[in-house]
Structures are given as structure tokens and as C-alpha cells.
mmCIF file of C-alpha atoms in Angstrom:
data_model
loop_
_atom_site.group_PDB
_atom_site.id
_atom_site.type_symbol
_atom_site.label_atom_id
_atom_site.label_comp_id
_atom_site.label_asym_id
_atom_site.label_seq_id
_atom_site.Cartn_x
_atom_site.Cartn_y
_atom_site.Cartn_z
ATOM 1 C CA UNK A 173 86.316 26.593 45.131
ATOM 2 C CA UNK A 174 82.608 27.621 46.250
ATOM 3 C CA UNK A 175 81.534 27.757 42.183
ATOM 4 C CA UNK A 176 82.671 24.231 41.621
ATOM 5 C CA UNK A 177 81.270 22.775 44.488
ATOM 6 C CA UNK A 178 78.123 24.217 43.578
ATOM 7 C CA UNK A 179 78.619 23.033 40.198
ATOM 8 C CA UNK A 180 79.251 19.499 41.051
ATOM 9 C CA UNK A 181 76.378 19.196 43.341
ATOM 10 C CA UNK A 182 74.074 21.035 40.642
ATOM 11 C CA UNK A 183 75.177 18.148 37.771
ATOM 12 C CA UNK A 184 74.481 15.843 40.949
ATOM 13 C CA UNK A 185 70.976 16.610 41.550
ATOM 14 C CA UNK A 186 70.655 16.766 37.628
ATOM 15 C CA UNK A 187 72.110 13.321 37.117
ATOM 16 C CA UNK A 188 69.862 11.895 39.993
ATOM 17 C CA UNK A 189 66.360 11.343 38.201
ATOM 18 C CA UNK A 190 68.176 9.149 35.343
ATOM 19 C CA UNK A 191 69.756 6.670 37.960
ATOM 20 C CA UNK A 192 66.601 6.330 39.922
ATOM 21 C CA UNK A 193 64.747 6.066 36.655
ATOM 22 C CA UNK A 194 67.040 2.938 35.540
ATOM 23 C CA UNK A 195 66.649 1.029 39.329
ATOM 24 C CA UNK A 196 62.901 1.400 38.579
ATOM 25 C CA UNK A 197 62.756 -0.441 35.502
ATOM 26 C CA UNK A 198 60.045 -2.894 34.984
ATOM 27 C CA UNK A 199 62.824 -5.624 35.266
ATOM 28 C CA UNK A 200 63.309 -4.897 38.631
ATOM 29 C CA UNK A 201 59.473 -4.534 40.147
ATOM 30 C CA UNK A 202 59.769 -6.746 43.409
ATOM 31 C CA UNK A 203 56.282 -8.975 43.385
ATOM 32 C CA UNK A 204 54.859 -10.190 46.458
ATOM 33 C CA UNK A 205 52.838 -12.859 44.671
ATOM 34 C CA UNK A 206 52.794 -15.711 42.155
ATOM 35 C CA UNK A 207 49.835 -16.662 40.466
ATOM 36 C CA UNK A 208 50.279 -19.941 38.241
ATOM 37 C CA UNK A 209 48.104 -21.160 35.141
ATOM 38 C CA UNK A 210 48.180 -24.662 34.253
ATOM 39 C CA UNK A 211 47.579 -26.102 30.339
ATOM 40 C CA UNK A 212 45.515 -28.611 28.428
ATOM 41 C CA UNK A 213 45.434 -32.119 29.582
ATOM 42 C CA UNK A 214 46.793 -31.161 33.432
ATOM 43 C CA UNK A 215 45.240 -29.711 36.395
ATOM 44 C CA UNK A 216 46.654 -27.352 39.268
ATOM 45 C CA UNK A 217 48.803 -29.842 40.598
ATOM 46 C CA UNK A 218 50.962 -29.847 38.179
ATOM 47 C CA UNK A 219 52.888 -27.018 39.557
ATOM 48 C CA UNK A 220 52.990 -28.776 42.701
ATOM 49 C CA UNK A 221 57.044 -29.360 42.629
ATOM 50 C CA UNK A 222 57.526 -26.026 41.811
ATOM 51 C CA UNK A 223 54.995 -24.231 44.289
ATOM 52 C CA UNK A 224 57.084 -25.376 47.704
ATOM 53 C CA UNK A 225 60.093 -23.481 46.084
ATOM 54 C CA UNK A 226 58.430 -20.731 45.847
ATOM 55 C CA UNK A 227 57.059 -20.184 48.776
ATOM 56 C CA UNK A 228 60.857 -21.106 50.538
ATOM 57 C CA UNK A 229 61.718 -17.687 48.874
ATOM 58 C CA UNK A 230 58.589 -15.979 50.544
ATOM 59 C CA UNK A 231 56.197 -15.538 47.783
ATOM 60 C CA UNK A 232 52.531 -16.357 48.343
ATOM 61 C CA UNK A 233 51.952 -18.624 45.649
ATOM 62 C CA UNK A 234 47.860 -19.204 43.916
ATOM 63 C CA UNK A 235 47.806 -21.696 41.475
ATOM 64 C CA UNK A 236 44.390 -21.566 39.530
ATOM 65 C CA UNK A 237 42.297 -24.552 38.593
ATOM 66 C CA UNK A 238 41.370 -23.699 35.117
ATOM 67 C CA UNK A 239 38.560 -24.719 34.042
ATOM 68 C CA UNK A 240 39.808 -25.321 30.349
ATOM 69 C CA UNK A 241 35.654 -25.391 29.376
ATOM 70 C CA UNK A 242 36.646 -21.721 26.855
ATOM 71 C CA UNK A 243 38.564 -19.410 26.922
ATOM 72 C CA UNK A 244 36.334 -17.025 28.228
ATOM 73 C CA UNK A 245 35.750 -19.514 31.332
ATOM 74 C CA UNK A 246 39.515 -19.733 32.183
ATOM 75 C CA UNK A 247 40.442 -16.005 32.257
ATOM 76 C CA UNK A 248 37.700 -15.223 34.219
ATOM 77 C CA UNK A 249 39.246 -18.238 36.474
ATOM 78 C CA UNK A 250 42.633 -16.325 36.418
ATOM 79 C CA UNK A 251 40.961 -12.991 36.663
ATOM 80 C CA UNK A 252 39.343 -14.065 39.950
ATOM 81 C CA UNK A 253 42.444 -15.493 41.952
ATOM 82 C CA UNK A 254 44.597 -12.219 40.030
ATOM 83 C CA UNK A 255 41.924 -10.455 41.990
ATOM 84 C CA UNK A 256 42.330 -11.896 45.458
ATOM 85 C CA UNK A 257 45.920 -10.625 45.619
ATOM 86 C CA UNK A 258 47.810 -8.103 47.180
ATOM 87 C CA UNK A 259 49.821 -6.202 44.900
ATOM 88 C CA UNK A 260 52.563 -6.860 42.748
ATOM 89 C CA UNK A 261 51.644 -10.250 40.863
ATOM 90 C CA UNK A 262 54.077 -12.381 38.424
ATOM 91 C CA UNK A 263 51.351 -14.445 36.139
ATOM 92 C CA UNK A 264 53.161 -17.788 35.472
ATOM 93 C CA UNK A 265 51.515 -20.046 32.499
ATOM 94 C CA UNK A 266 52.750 -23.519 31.282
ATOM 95 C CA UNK A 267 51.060 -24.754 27.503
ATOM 96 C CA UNK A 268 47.761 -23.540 26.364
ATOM 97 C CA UNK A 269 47.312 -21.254 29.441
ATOM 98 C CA UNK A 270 50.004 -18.867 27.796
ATOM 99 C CA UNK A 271 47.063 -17.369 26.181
ATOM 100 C CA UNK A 272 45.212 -16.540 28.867
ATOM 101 C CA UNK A 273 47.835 -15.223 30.560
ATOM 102 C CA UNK A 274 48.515 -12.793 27.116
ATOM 103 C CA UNK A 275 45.035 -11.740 27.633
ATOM 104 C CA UNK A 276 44.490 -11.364 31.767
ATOM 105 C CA UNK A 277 47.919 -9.459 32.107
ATOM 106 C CA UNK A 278 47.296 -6.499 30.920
ATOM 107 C CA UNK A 279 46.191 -6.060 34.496
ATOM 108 C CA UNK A 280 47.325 -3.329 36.666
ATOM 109 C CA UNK A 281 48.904 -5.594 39.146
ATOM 110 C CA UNK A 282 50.829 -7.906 36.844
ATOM 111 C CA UNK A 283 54.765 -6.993 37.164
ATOM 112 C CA UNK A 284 55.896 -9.730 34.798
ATOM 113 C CA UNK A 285 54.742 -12.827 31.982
ATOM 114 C CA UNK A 286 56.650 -15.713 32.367
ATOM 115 C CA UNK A 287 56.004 -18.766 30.082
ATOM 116 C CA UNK A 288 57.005 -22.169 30.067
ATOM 117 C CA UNK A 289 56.541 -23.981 27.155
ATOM 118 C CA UNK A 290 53.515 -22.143 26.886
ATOM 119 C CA UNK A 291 51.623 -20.547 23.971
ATOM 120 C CA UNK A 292 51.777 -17.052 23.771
ATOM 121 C CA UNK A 293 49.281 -15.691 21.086
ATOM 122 C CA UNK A 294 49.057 -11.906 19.713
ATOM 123 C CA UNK A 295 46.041 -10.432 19.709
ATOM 124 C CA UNK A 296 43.498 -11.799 17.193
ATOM 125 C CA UNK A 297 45.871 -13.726 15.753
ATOM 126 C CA UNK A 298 44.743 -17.269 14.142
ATOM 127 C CA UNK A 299 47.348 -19.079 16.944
ATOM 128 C CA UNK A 300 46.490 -22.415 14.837
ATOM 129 C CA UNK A 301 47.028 -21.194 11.864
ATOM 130 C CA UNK A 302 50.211 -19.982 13.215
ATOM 131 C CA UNK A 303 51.435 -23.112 14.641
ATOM 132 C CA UNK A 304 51.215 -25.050 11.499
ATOM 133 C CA UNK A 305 54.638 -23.421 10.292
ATOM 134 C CA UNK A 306 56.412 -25.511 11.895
ATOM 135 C CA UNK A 307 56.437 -29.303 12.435
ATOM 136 C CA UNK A 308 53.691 -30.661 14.800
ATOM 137 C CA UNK A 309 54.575 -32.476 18.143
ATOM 138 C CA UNK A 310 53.763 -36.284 17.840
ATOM 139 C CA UNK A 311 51.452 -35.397 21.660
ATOM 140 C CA UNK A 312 48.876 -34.184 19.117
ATOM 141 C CA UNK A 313 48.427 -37.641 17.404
ATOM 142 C CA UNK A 314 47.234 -39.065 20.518
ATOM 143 C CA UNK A 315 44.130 -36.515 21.021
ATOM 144 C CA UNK A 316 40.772 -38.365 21.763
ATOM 145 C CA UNK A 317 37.635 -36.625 21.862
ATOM 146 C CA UNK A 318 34.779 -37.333 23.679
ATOM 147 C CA UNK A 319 31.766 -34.814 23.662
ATOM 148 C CA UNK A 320 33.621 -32.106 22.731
ATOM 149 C CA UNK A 321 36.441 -32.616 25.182
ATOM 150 C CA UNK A 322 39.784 -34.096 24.744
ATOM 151 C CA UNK A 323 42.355 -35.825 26.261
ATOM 152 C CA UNK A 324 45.344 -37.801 25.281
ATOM 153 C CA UNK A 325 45.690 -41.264 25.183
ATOM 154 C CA UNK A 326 47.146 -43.086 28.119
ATOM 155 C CA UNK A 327 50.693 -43.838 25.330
ATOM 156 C CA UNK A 328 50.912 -40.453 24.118
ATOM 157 C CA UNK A 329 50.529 -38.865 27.474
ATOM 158 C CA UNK A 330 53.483 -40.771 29.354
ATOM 159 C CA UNK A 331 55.873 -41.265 25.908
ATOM 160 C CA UNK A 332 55.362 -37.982 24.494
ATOM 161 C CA UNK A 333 53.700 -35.343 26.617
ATOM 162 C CA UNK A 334 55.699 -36.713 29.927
ATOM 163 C CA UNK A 335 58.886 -37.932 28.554
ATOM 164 C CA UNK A 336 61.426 -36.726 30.945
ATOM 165 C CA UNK A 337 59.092 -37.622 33.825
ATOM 166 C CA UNK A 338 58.779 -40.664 36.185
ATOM 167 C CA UNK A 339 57.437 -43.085 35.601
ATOM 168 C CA UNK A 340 55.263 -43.467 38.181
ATOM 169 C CA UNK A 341 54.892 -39.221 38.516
ATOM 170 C CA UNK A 342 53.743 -39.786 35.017
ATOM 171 C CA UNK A 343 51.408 -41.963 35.421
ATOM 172 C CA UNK A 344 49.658 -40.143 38.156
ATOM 173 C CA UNK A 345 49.568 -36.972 36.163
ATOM 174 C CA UNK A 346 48.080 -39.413 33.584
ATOM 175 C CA UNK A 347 45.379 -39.811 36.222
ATOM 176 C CA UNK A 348 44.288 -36.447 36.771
ATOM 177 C CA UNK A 349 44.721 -34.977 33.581
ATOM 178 C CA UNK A 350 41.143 -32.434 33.113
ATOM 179 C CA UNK A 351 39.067 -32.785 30.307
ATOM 180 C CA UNK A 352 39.740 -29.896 27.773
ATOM 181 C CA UNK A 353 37.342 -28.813 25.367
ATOM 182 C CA UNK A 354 38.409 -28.910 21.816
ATOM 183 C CA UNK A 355 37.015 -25.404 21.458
ATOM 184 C CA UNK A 356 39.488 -23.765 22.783
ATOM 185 C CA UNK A 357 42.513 -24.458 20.736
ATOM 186 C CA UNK A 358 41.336 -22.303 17.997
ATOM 187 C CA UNK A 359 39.832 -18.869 20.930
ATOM 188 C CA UNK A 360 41.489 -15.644 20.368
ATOM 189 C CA UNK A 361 42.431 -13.016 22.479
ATOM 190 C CA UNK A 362 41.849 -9.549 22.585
ATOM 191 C CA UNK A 363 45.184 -8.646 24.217
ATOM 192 C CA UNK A 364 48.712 -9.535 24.008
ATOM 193 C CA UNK A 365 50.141 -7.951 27.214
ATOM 194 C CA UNK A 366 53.542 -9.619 26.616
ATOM 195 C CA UNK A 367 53.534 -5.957 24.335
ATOM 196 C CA UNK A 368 53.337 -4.133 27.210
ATOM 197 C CA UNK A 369 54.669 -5.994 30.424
ATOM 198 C CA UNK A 370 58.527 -7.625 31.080
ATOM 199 C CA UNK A 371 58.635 -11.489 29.688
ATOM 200 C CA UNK A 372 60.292 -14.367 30.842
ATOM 201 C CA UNK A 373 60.353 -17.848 28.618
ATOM 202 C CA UNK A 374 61.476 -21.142 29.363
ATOM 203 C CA UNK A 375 61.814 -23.455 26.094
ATOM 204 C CA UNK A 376 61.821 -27.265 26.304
ATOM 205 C CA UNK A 377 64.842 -28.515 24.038
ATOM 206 C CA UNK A 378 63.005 -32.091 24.051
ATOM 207 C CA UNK A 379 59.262 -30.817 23.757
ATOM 208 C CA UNK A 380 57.305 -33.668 21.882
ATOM 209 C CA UNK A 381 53.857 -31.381 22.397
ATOM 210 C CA UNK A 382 54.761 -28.045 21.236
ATOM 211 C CA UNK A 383 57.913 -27.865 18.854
ATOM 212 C CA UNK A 384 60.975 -26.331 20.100
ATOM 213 C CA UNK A 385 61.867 -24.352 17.472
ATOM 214 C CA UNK A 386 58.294 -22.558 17.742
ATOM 215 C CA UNK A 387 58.561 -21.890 21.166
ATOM 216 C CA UNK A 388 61.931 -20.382 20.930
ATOM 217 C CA UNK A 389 59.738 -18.281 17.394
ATOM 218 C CA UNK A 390 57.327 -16.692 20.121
ATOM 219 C CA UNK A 391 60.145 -16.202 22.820
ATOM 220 C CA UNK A 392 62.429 -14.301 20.449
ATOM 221 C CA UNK A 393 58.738 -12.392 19.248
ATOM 222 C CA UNK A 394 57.987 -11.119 22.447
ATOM 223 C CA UNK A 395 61.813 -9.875 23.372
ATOM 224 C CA UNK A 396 61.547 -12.251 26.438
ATOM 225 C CA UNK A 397 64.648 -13.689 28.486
ATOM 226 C CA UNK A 398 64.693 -16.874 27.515
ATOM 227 C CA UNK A 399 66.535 -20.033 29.065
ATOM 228 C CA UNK A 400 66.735 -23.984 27.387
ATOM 229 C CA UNK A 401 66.116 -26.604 29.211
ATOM 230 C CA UNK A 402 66.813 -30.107 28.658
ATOM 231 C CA UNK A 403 63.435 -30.870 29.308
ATOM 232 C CA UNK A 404 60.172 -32.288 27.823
ATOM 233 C CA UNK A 405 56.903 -30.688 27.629
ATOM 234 C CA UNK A 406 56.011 -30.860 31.572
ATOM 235 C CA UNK A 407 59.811 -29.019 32.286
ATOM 236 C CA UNK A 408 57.532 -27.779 35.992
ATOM 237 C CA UNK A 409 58.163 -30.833 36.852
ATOM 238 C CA UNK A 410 61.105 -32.609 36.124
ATOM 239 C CA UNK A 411 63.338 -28.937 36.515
ATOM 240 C CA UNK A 412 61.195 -27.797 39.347
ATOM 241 C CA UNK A 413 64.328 -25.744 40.531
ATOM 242 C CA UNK A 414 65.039 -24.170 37.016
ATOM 243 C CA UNK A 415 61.439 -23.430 36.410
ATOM 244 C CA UNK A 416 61.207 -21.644 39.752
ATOM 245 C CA UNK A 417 64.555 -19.806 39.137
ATOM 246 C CA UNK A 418 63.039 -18.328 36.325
ATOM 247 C CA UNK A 419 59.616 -17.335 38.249
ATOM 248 C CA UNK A 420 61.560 -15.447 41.257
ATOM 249 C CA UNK A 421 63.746 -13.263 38.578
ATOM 250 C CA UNK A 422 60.427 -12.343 36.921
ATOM 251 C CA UNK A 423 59.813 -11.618 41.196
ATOM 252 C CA UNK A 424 62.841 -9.580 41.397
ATOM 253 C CA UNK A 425 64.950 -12.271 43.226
ATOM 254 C CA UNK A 426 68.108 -12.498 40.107
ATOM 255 C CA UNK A 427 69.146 -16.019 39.561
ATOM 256 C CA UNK A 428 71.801 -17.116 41.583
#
């Protein structure tokens, strides 16, 4: 009886590493803290119905005013308040700040990528070129520039880049909406850390700004866990509660 018993508790102790190993995946990293990038045409706020979820759950929450002046000018944004945390981060980017979050989390204290309706470029790659494979989103007819910065008219914001919205939420985000520099559609990166670091992507099924099918192209690319919602392009913040369901399993909290 004594050589079995010290047979099973050898294959035991042998067996232990590879179940500890698989608890520790990067699936499961608990973060502590959320940091959140906004896109073109929007502003910090935007995250605003999301934020007050998130914090419920116990996560201290940074959402960064990017500048949307370069690309250079809003990593170095992100890479400030990525700085200013504590430890385990999940970067959170809606629209064009997917690629600065594909380029600022690489960073040590990133645990997790999660896009929402967001670009998410490789590294180098012409993301323009890119997105011309598939059908354009009638948002982009309603560009004006001004100086070098953009915005979109007061129609194609609330009919197109809205839709699913209030009216009247709408219509305030159509008020605060930042300048964004034409520039900066066309910047590269120089990383891709959705290569490296656990993804999480959220596709609009009714996205008039960035096509559907595309954003399922780079979620499927990048191997992320992916949900569809019947959303428009600003799915932050007419499914607040999906949005931020998605955020706190990048966090380590599953979806309930």
C-alpha cells in the first residue's frame, strides 16, 4: 500500500504545475484598472454611460481625453494616464482610438485589448488602404474639413454616426464632438499588441461609420472574443451594460 500512495502523490505533485499553469492564463489576469480611449469626432464623455458601471464592479476607471491632433499626440495621451496606474490595466478603445491602443499596449501593465467598433491596425500596415475592401460607411460622406481638422456634419452625425441614440443624447454628443485632424486617418503604428496580449471585440451589426463586416474581418484577425450587438456606431452608449460586460471579462469578472 505504502508504494502506491507514494506513487499517487508523486503523479500529484507532477500533475500540479500544468493546472496552476492553465488558472494563470492570460484570460484570467484580474485588472484593477480600466483605462478608456475615445475615437474621432467624440470626446471623453462618451464613455460616460459606461464608466458608472464600471466602477459599481470596483474598477478604477481613467478615461483619456485624446487629443486626436496625431497619432503621436494621442498615445503619448494614453501613455500618460496608462502610466498613472496601479497595476493590472484593461486598455478599452472605441473607433479610431483602436490604433492607439494596438500601439500603447504592448505595455507591461496591459492585461487585455478590448475594442468596440474600433480600428485595430497591424503594424505598418496601410489601415486605409485596408479599409477600402469593403464598402464604406455613409458617416464618411458627411466629413467637413476645416484647417486640417474634421468633423461631421450636424445630419451625418445624428442619422448615421448616432443612429441608435437619442435624440436628444445625440444631439449633445453632436455638441461636443473634438476636432480631429485629417492627418491621422492615414498614421501607422509600430506595434500591434493585439499579437501579443488577450482581445476582446464588440461589433456593431448596424454600424453606418465603420462597416460591419470589416469589423467582424479584424475581430476574427486578431483571434479576439467577439460579441454582436444590435447597435450603431456609438454601441458605449446605447448598450452601456453590454459594452461594460465585455470590459469586466477582459477584467477577469466572466459575464454573467
Amino acid at each position: 500500500m505504502t508504494f502506491w500512495r507514494n506513487l499517487f502523490v508523486a503523479a500529484s505533485l507532477l500533475a500540479a504545475p500544468f493546472s496552476v499553469a492553465h488558472a494563470e492564463t492570460p484570460q484570467t489576469v484580474k485588472a484593477t484598472n480600466v483605462v478608456l480611449v475615445h475615437g474621432a469626432w467624440a470626446d471623453g464623455s462618451s464613455w460616460s454611460e459606461v464608466i458608472p458601471i464600471l466602477q459599481a464592479a470596483g474598477l478604477h476607471v481613467t478615461s483619456v481625453q485624446n487629443p486626436l491632433s496625431s497619432l503621436a499626440d494621442s498615445v503619448q495621451a494614453t501613455k500618460r494616464a496608462l502610466a498613472q496606474q496601479d497595476g493590472p490595466t484593461v486598455l478599452v478603445a472605441h473607433s479610431w482610438g483602436g490604433t492607439v491602443i494596438s500601439q500603447v499596449g504592448t505595455d507591461p501593465k496591459v492585461t487585455g485589448l478590448v475594442y468596440v467598433a474600433a480600428r485595430a491596425p497591424d503594424a505598418n500596415e496601410d489601415f486605409v488602404a485596408l479599409s477600402k475592401q469593403f464598402p464604406a460607411g455613409p458617416a464618411r460622406a458627411g466629413i467637413v474639413e476645416h484647417d486640417g481638422y474634421t468633423k461631421l456634419s450636424e445630419e451625418a452625425f445624428l442619422k448615421y454616426f448616432a443612429n441608435g441614440v437619442k435624440a436628444e443624447q445625440a444631439k449633445a454628443l453632436y455638441a461636443v464632438q473634438w476636432p480631429t485632424a485629417a492627418s491621422i486617418f492615414a498614421g501607422r503604428t509600430t506595434e500591434a499588441a493585439w499579437h501579443s496580449k488577450p482581445s476582446w471585440y464588440a461589433v456593431s451589426k448596424n454600424d453606418y461609420t465603420i462597416n460591419p463586416d470589416f469589423e467582424r474581418f479584424l475581430a476574427k484577425r486578431m483571434n479576439a472574443t467577439t460579441v454582436e450587438l444590435d447597435a450603431g456606431h456609438l454601441s458605449l452608449v446605447s448598450h452601456p451594460k453590454e459594452v461594460a460586460k465585455l470590459i469586466l471579462e477582459a477584467a477577469g469578472q466572466p459575464r454573467s
